[in-house]
Amino acid sequence: MHERQSIRNIAIIAHVDHGKTTLVDAMLWQSGLFRQNESVPERIMDSIDLEREKGITIMAKNTAINYKSVHINIVDTPGHADFGSEVERTLTLVDGVLLLVDAAEGPLPQTRFVLKKALEAGLPPIVVINKIDRSDARPTEVLDEIYDLFIDLDASEDQLDFPVLYTNARLGTATLDLKQSGASLEPLFETILTTVPAPRFDPGGGLQFRVAMLDWDDYVGRLIIGRIVNGRVRQAERVAVVHRDGAVEYAKVTVLYGYEGLKRIEIPEASAGDLVAIAGVDAIEIGETVADAENPVALPLIRIDEPTVSMLFSANVSPFAGREGRFVTSPQLRERLMKEKRINVGIRVEETDSPDTFRVSGRGELQLAILIEMMRREGFELEVGKPTIITHQEAGRTLEPMEYLVIDVPEEHIGAVTQKIGPRRGAMAKMVNHGTGRVRLEYRIPSRGLIGYRTEFLTDTRGTGLLNHLFDGWDEWQGDIAHRQNGALVADRTGRATGYAIDHLQARGTMFISPGADVYESQIVGENSRDNDLDVNITKEKKLTNMRASTSDEGIKLTPPRSMNLEQCLEWIREDELLEVTPKSLRLRKRALGGRRRF
């Protein structure tokens, strides 16, 4: 096996909000990629609007820098468990990982998940303890926790002998010793060169390129992104495509791109170890191999963990369908979902008995909510049902997915949290108090026990709590779990909501809409204060007469309606309810549109 010393491929892995993208920003700046006076946005790798709004990375992206004549390819990965398939794919592109851990929070569930995948792949780690400038930073204790985590995950002796750096990604400094403050990220660059092995390849082997990501370019069409494991590829060359079932097709490389900084640049050829994007190969899926046309040899397929949550997506059939969206028909919905299935291997799409309804499965609520939000912004109108967990049958037993749940809350909120987790079948595994005023609670809980809990949790902890969870295998059915306790206030006719009607209904519960909003029969306009559903007339107007009344000049006082985002709406609905999603509106409604048919 030969090595290419001029290349290093590394992935940055971490839990949500531990500073991956900020560190990549600093690495790009210090590599001399930008001019001193160039205007560059913060978290430049978060190029999708949703990523900037939510402050999380959703799609893995790669960039490249040059340091001391070595080309370093860096892959920025998502930190949320729901996007774990992105991490699993990107680990096939690299030869080492940079594990980033918050100096105050320490290793969290997703840290465990991404590290487990990296150790299983045999990748050497570099540990970076970030945010050492935090007032509650405890880097020494966090390092001990990281060692415990490595041992717990059965790391080999070589993997346990990892280098440790302490960084402040916001300032762009790194140091090997806490007693000495860092001046730049040079110690990090040097550690990458010495720790991450150069790409190895068989000089006698033909072309082998595994597809890890798919993209689209308006000029050249579909792009396949991955790493050349063996051989070389040139522009205009004929190649073979080896599919999952072993079938072989042939294609021609029309354009070949390499990476330099944040740009894709056209290159004439690339060889083993390079991360490249290829145009011209259309009939290929993620995990399949582009091989030598004369002697096609496939690489092992990428293994992706099973989905745990599913939802029904259907075309919008409400009375207000087609008012706000451009894509409203079931064939358009089907085409969009099948496109997502090809690009995102973490998503599964299945046909159902109904031609306009599709079952979409994924890793978690957030992953499916992100898909819905992206479709909504593209102009789609659709209806989605309540998220449900996927069960397995084994030896006559029903198995359901379990989650490893870590909750970090101020001490005064422990009672409120434990009181809610109990009925959701959560079993406490560990409780840690670091003496900082915050307590860490660890539970094993069924995945369905978490559906609808996040909003309650934020309310109970006054927004100060942190809640993270990770798939933790399958276990026997844990018993029934109560969902929403309150019923719904349902509009009994189509019309426009009035302040007069809302004023009289406020005593019945919490309203979801404002005066002047258009409503239709069976639309949910509020939450009942009791556990039953209640039909209400929200379009009632005050009768006008030419007689003066003692109440004629009374002003009405309306409580502002409860505004729920997409994730909160998905958590709120029951089995007999749907969420209507359009580019401008989110409407909750009963499945049956007619009042008499509902009861």
mmCIF file of C-alpha atoms in Angstrom, residues 272-538:
data_model
loop_
_atom_site.group_PDB
_atom_site.id
_atom_site.type_symbol
_atom_site.label_atom_id
_atom_site.label_comp_id
_atom_site.label_asym_id
_atom_site.label_seq_id
_atom_site.Cartn_x
_atom_site.Cartn_y
_atom_site.Cartn_z
ATOM 1 C CA ALA A 272 -6.597 8.188 -4.635
ATOM 2 C CA GLY A 273 -7.247 10.146 -1.429
ATOM 3 C CA ASP A 274 -8.907 13.146 -3.113
ATOM 4 C CA LEU A 275 -12.438 14.276 -2.210
ATOM 5 C CA VAL A 276 -14.130 15.181 -5.491
ATOM 6 C CA ALA A 277 -17.507 15.896 -7.096
ATOM 7 C CA ILE A 278 -18.338 14.212 -10.409
ATOM 8 C CA ALA A 279 -20.982 15.296 -12.949
ATOM 9 C CA GLY A 280 -22.400 13.062 -15.675
ATOM 10 C CA VAL A 281 -23.215 9.967 -13.596
ATOM 11 C CA ASP A 282 -26.998 10.142 -13.098
ATOM 12 C CA ALA A 283 -28.140 6.573 -12.365
ATOM 13 C CA ILE A 284 -26.424 6.065 -8.999
ATOM 14 C CA GLU A 285 -27.455 6.137 -5.338
ATOM 15 C CA ILE A 286 -25.585 6.940 -2.114
ATOM 16 C CA GLY A 287 -23.277 4.107 -1.029
ATOM 17 C CA GLU A 288 -22.792 2.689 -4.546
ATOM 18 C CA THR A 289 -19.441 2.564 -6.361
ATOM 19 C CA VAL A 290 -17.998 4.255 -9.454
ATOM 20 C CA ALA A 291 -15.346 1.834 -10.724
ATOM 21 C CA ASP A 292 -12.911 1.174 -13.547
ATOM 22 C CA ALA A 293 -14.786 0.515 -16.804
ATOM 23 C CA GLU A 294 -12.567 -2.437 -17.749
ATOM 24 C CA ASN A 295 -12.539 -4.192 -14.353
ATOM 25 C CA PRO A 296 -15.342 -2.872 -12.085
ATOM 26 C CA VAL A 297 -14.851 -3.836 -8.389
ATOM 27 C CA ALA A 298 -17.405 -2.578 -5.824
ATOM 28 C CA LEU A 299 -16.567 -1.162 -2.392
ATOM 29 C CA PRO A 300 -18.545 -2.256 0.716
ATOM 30 C CA LEU A 301 -21.922 -0.497 1.013
ATOM 31 C CA ILE A 302 -22.428 2.176 3.692
ATOM 32 C CA ARG A 303 -24.450 0.779 6.614
ATOM 33 C CA ILE A 304 -27.052 3.185 8.045
ATOM 34 C CA ASP A 305 -28.940 2.722 11.330
ATOM 35 C CA GLU A 306 -32.650 1.909 11.139
ATOM 36 C CA PRO A 307 -35.272 4.729 11.320
ATOM 37 C CA THR A 308 -37.352 4.869 14.517
ATOM 38 C CA VAL A 309 -40.155 7.376 13.761
ATOM 39 C CA SER A 310 -42.636 7.514 10.884
ATOM 40 C CA MET A 311 -45.292 9.965 9.703
ATOM 41 C CA LEU A 312 -47.959 9.977 7.020
ATOM 42 C CA PHE A 313 -47.546 12.696 4.367
ATOM 43 C CA SER A 314 -50.523 13.379 2.110
ATOM 44 C CA ALA A 315 -51.668 15.943 -0.430
ATOM 45 C CA ASN A 316 -53.601 18.876 1.040
ATOM 46 C CA VAL A 317 -57.378 18.308 0.698
ATOM 47 C CA SER A 318 -58.618 20.993 3.107
ATOM 48 C CA PRO A 319 -61.132 23.628 1.888
ATOM 49 C CA PHE A 320 -58.248 26.136 1.690
ATOM 50 C CA ALA A 321 -56.020 23.891 -0.480
ATOM 51 C CA GLY A 322 -54.213 25.634 -3.339
ATOM 52 C CA ARG A 323 -54.505 29.163 -1.933
ATOM 53 C CA GLU A 324 -50.870 29.634 -0.914
ATOM 54 C CA GLY A 325 -48.700 26.911 -2.478
ATOM 55 C CA ARG A 326 -47.437 26.173 -5.973
ATOM 56 C CA PHE A 327 -47.188 22.379 -5.621
ATOM 57 C CA VAL A 328 -50.436 20.866 -4.324
ATOM 58 C CA THR A 329 -51.027 17.597 -6.199
ATOM 59 C CA SER A 330 -50.121 14.096 -4.992
ATOM 60 C CA PRO A 331 -47.833 13.352 -8.044
ATOM 61 C CA GLN A 332 -45.795 16.474 -7.187
ATOM 62 C CA LEU A 333 -45.615 15.382 -3.545
ATOM 63 C CA ARG A 334 -44.556 11.868 -4.554
ATOM 64 C CA GLU A 335 -41.827 13.162 -6.878
ATOM 65 C CA ARG A 336 -40.407 15.443 -4.140
ATOM 66 C CA LEU A 337 -40.370 12.663 -1.512
ATOM 67 C CA MET A 338 -38.692 10.210 -3.912
ATOM 68 C CA LYS A 339 -36.046 12.844 -4.685
ATOM 69 C CA GLU A 340 -35.406 13.247 -0.920
ATOM 70 C CA LYS A 341 -35.142 9.477 -0.548
ATOM 71 C CA ARG A 342 -32.415 9.377 -3.222
ATOM 72 C CA ILE A 343 -30.411 12.213 -1.644
ATOM 73 C CA ASN A 344 -30.916 11.410 2.053
ATOM 74 C CA VAL A 345 -30.290 7.773 2.997
ATOM 75 C CA GLY A 346 -31.583 8.446 6.544
ATOM 76 C CA ILE A 347 -35.124 8.880 5.109
ATOM 77 C CA ARG A 348 -37.400 6.064 3.909
ATOM 78 C CA VAL A 349 -40.505 6.626 1.767
ATOM 79 C CA GLU A 350 -43.154 3.911 1.306
ATOM 80 C CA GLU A 351 -46.405 3.832 -0.651
ATOM 81 C CA THR A 352 -49.648 3.229 1.292
ATOM 82 C CA ASP A 353 -53.110 1.943 0.315
ATOM 83 C CA SER A 354 -54.098 5.509 -0.574
ATOM 84 C CA PRO A 355 -52.505 6.877 -3.796
ATOM 85 C CA ASP A 356 -52.031 10.361 -2.312
ATOM 86 C CA THR A 357 -50.590 9.293 1.076
ATOM 87 C CA PHE A 358 -46.987 8.222 1.777
ATOM 88 C CA ARG A 359 -45.338 6.863 4.911
ATOM 89 C CA VAL A 360 -42.059 8.704 5.590
ATOM 90 C CA SER A 361 -39.682 7.250 8.195
ATOM 91 C CA GLY A 362 -36.631 8.873 9.786
ATOM 92 C CA ARG A 363 -34.401 9.048 12.846
ATOM 93 C CA GLY A 364 -36.548 11.450 14.842
ATOM 94 C CA GLU A 365 -39.165 14.190 14.893
ATOM 95 C CA LEU A 366 -36.640 16.928 14.142
ATOM 96 C CA GLN A 367 -35.364 15.254 10.976
ATOM 97 C CA LEU A 368 -38.914 14.907 9.623
ATOM 98 C CA ALA A 369 -39.805 18.461 10.738
ATOM 99 C CA ILE A 370 -36.772 19.815 8.838
ATOM 100 C CA LEU A 371 -37.912 17.954 5.701
ATOM 101 C CA ILE A 372 -41.436 19.417 6.042
ATOM 102 C CA GLU A 373 -40.039 22.924 6.577
ATOM 103 C CA MET A 374 -37.789 22.646 3.495
ATOM 104 C CA MET A 375 -40.717 21.446 1.350
ATOM 105 C CA ARG A 376 -42.872 24.249 2.714
ATOM 106 C CA ARG A 377 -40.286 26.839 1.668
ATOM 107 C CA GLU A 378 -40.114 25.303 -1.799
ATOM 108 C CA GLY A 379 -43.848 26.008 -2.251
ATOM 109 C CA PHE A 380 -45.435 22.676 -1.306
ATOM 110 C CA GLU A 381 -48.784 22.247 0.423
ATOM 111 C CA LEU A 382 -49.249 19.008 2.364
ATOM 112 C CA GLU A 383 -50.904 17.406 5.371
ATOM 113 C CA VAL A 384 -49.018 15.337 7.947
ATOM 114 C CA GLY A 385 -50.202 13.083 10.743
ATOM 115 C CA LYS A 386 -48.963 12.442 14.268
ATOM 116 C CA PRO A 387 -45.401 11.029 14.493
ATOM 117 C CA THR A 388 -45.524 7.350 15.461
ATOM 118 C CA ILE A 389 -42.717 5.015 16.498
ATOM 119 C CA ILE A 390 -41.720 1.976 14.433
ATOM 120 C CA THR A 391 -41.950 -1.364 16.277
ATOM 121 C CA HIS A 392 -40.300 -4.720 15.548
ATOM 122 C CA GLN A 393 -41.635 -8.240 16.089
ATOM 123 C CA GLU A 394 -39.180 -10.786 17.458
ATOM 124 C CA ALA A 395 -40.031 -14.268 18.793
ATOM 125 C CA GLY A 396 -43.635 -13.229 19.383
ATOM 126 C CA ARG A 397 -42.623 -10.103 21.335
ATOM 127 C CA THR A 398 -43.207 -6.488 20.312
ATOM 128 C CA LEU A 399 -40.017 -4.445 20.532
ATOM 129 C CA GLU A 400 -39.967 -0.644 20.536
ATOM 130 C CA PRO A 401 -37.071 1.841 20.143
ATOM 131 C CA MET A 402 -35.537 3.187 23.358
ATOM 132 C CA GLU A 403 -33.670 6.456 23.922
ATOM 133 C CA TYR A 404 -30.765 7.381 26.170
ATOM 134 C CA LEU A 405 -31.945 10.733 27.576
ATOM 135 C CA VAL A 406 -29.667 13.291 29.244
ATOM 136 C CA ILE A 407 -31.279 16.286 30.972
ATOM 137 C CA ASP A 408 -29.271 19.205 32.348
ATOM 138 C CA VAL A 409 -31.353 21.508 34.584
ATOM 139 C CA PRO A 410 -30.973 23.970 37.478
ATOM 140 C CA GLU A 411 -31.475 22.264 40.853
ATOM 141 C CA GLU A 412 -34.826 23.970 41.532
ATOM 142 C CA HIS A 413 -36.462 22.285 38.490
ATOM 143 C CA ILE A 414 -35.558 18.648 39.318
ATOM 144 C CA GLY A 415 -38.977 17.927 40.832
ATOM 145 C CA ALA A 416 -40.938 19.231 37.838
ATOM 146 C CA VAL A 417 -38.828 17.174 35.415
ATOM 147 C CA THR A 418 -38.887 13.864 37.340
ATOM 148 C CA GLN A 419 -42.642 14.207 37.837
ATOM 149 C CA LYS A 420 -43.200 14.366 34.050
ATOM 150 C CA ILE A 421 -40.667 11.676 33.055
ATOM 151 C CA GLY A 422 -42.191 9.015 35.359
ATOM 152 C CA PRO A 423 -45.559 8.626 33.547
ATOM 153 C CA ARG A 424 -43.613 8.558 30.242
ATOM 154 C CA ARG A 425 -41.978 5.266 31.357
ATOM 155 C CA GLY A 426 -38.534 6.794 31.886
ATOM 156 C CA ALA A 427 -36.156 4.890 34.216
ATOM 157 C CA MET A 428 -33.432 6.984 35.857
ATOM 158 C CA ALA A 429 -29.960 5.525 35.322
ATOM 159 C CA LYS A 430 -27.760 8.244 36.839
ATOM 160 C CA MET A 431 -27.865 11.609 38.586
ATOM 161 C CA VAL A 432 -24.794 13.862 38.777
ATOM 162 C CA ASN A 433 -24.420 17.175 40.626
ATOM 163 C CA HIS A 434 -21.189 19.018 39.718
ATOM 164 C CA GLY A 435 -21.807 21.630 42.417
ATOM 165 C CA THR A 436 -22.362 24.421 39.859
ATOM 166 C CA GLY A 437 -26.079 24.765 40.623
ATOM 167 C CA ARG A 438 -27.043 22.520 37.708
ATOM 168 C CA VAL A 439 -27.825 18.804 37.856
ATOM 169 C CA ARG A 440 -27.488 16.166 35.125
ATOM 170 C CA LEU A 441 -30.149 13.431 35.011
ATOM 171 C CA GLU A 442 -29.767 10.363 32.777
ATOM 172 C CA TYR A 443 -32.717 8.159 31.798
ATOM 173 C CA ARG A 444 -33.604 5.232 29.562
ATOM 174 C CA ILE A 445 -36.991 6.006 28.047
ATOM 175 C CA PRO A 446 -39.148 4.755 25.125
ATOM 176 C CA SER A 447 -38.876 6.940 22.000
ATOM 177 C CA ARG A 448 -42.657 7.550 22.061
ATOM 178 C CA GLY A 449 -42.332 8.891 25.617
ATOM 179 C CA LEU A 450 -40.413 11.862 24.182
ATOM 180 C CA ILE A 451 -43.016 12.767 21.549
ATOM 181 C CA GLY A 452 -44.622 15.981 22.757
ATOM 182 C CA TYR A 453 -42.317 16.390 25.748
ATOM 183 C CA ARG A 454 -39.815 19.019 24.555
ATOM 184 C CA THR A 455 -42.289 21.937 24.728
ATOM 185 C CA GLU A 456 -43.489 20.858 28.193
ATOM 186 C CA PHE A 457 -39.876 20.549 29.312
ATOM 187 C CA LEU A 458 -38.976 24.087 28.204
ATOM 188 C CA THR A 459 -42.054 25.434 30.020
ATOM 189 C CA ASP A 460 -41.280 23.487 33.214
ATOM 190 C CA THR A 461 -37.649 24.676 33.289
ATOM 191 C CA ARG A 462 -38.431 28.280 32.226
ATOM 192 C CA GLY A 463 -36.260 27.740 29.143
ATOM 193 C CA THR A 464 -33.126 27.026 31.217
ATOM 194 C CA GLY A 465 -32.997 23.231 30.728
ATOM 195 C CA LEU A 466 -31.015 21.237 28.154
ATOM 196 C CA LEU A 467 -32.530 18.030 26.781
ATOM 197 C CA ASN A 468 -30.561 15.599 24.585
ATOM 198 C CA HIS A 469 -31.369 12.055 23.555
ATOM 199 C CA LEU A 470 -29.879 9.260 21.514
ATOM 200 C CA PHE A 471 -31.194 5.962 20.110
ATOM 201 C CA ASP A 472 -30.328 3.207 22.602
ATOM 202 C CA GLY A 473 -31.470 -0.055 21.008
ATOM 203 C CA TRP A 474 -34.740 -1.977 21.162
ATOM 204 C CA ASP A 475 -36.630 -3.247 24.195
ATOM 205 C CA GLU A 476 -39.964 -4.859 25.008
ATOM 206 C CA TRP A 477 -43.117 -2.723 24.761
ATOM 207 C CA GLN A 478 -43.152 -0.562 27.900
ATOM 208 C CA GLY A 479 -46.924 -0.132 28.218
ATOM 209 C CA ASP A 480 -49.343 2.693 27.428
ATOM 210 C CA ILE A 481 -48.189 6.299 27.668
ATOM 211 C CA ALA A 482 -50.740 9.101 27.955
ATOM 212 C CA HIS A 483 -50.436 11.791 25.285
ATOM 213 C CA ARG A 484 -52.083 15.241 25.391
ATOM 214 C CA GLN A 485 -54.426 15.622 28.350
ATOM 215 C CA ASN A 486 -56.584 18.403 26.879
ATOM 216 C CA GLY A 487 -59.145 18.233 24.089
ATOM 217 C CA ALA A 488 -59.470 20.588 21.121
ATOM 218 C CA LEU A 489 -61.766 23.501 20.317
ATOM 219 C CA VAL A 490 -63.013 22.745 16.786
ATOM 220 C CA ALA A 491 -64.675 25.252 14.435
ATOM 221 C CA ASP A 492 -68.188 24.053 13.490
ATOM 222 C CA ARG A 493 -68.508 26.203 10.349
ATOM 223 C CA THR A 494 -66.485 28.013 7.696
ATOM 224 C CA GLY A 495 -66.038 31.776 7.962
ATOM 225 C CA ARG A 496 -63.874 34.462 9.527
ATOM 226 C CA ALA A 497 -62.990 34.506 13.224
ATOM 227 C CA THR A 498 -64.343 37.511 15.133
ATOM 228 C CA GLY A 499 -63.117 39.214 18.275
ATOM 229 C CA TYR A 500 -66.646 39.007 19.702
ATOM 230 C CA ALA A 501 -66.693 35.181 19.413
ATOM 231 C CA ILE A 502 -63.124 34.742 20.713
ATOM 232 C CA ASP A 503 -63.922 36.973 23.713
ATOM 233 C CA HIS A 504 -66.747 34.612 24.733
ATOM 234 C CA LEU A 505 -64.689 31.449 24.060
ATOM 235 C CA GLN A 506 -61.571 32.449 26.029
ATOM 236 C CA ALA A 507 -63.021 30.959 29.211
ATOM 237 C CA ARG A 508 -63.211 27.566 27.430
ATOM 238 C CA GLY A 509 -59.475 27.267 26.801
ATOM 239 C CA THR A 510 -56.439 28.649 24.951
ATOM 240 C CA MET A 511 -56.983 30.083 21.464
ATOM 241 C CA PHE A 512 -54.648 29.432 18.492
ATOM 242 C CA ILE A 513 -55.967 32.077 16.072
ATOM 243 C CA SER A 514 -56.523 35.845 16.002
ATOM 244 C CA PRO A 515 -59.620 37.841 14.973
ATOM 245 C CA GLY A 516 -59.919 38.148 11.189
ATOM 246 C CA ALA A 517 -58.352 34.728 10.429
ATOM 247 C CA ASP A 518 -60.197 32.559 7.917
ATOM 248 C CA VAL A 519 -61.298 29.205 9.353
ATOM 249 C CA TYR A 520 -63.102 26.159 7.958
ATOM 250 C CA GLU A 521 -65.310 23.491 9.498
ATOM 251 C CA SER A 522 -63.228 20.950 11.504
ATOM 252 C CA GLN A 523 -60.244 23.308 11.853
ATOM 253 C CA ILE A 524 -58.823 23.289 15.388
ATOM 254 C CA VAL A 525 -58.923 26.851 16.706
ATOM 255 C CA GLY A 526 -57.813 26.266 20.301
ATOM 256 C CA GLU A 527 -57.083 23.867 23.153
ATOM 257 C CA ASN A 528 -59.985 22.970 25.433
ATOM 258 C CA SER A 529 -59.427 23.354 29.180
ATOM 259 C CA ARG A 530 -61.029 19.891 29.606
ATOM 260 C CA ASP A 531 -60.134 16.530 28.117
ATOM 261 C CA ASN A 532 -62.937 16.359 25.513
ATOM 262 C CA ASP A 533 -63.197 17.967 22.072
ATOM 263 C CA LEU A 534 -65.717 20.802 21.782
ATOM 264 C CA ASP A 535 -67.364 22.240 18.666
ATOM 265 C CA VAL A 536 -67.449 26.047 18.801
ATOM 266 C CA ASN A 537 -68.738 28.869 16.610
ATOM 267 C CA ILE A 538 -65.744 31.181 16.281
#
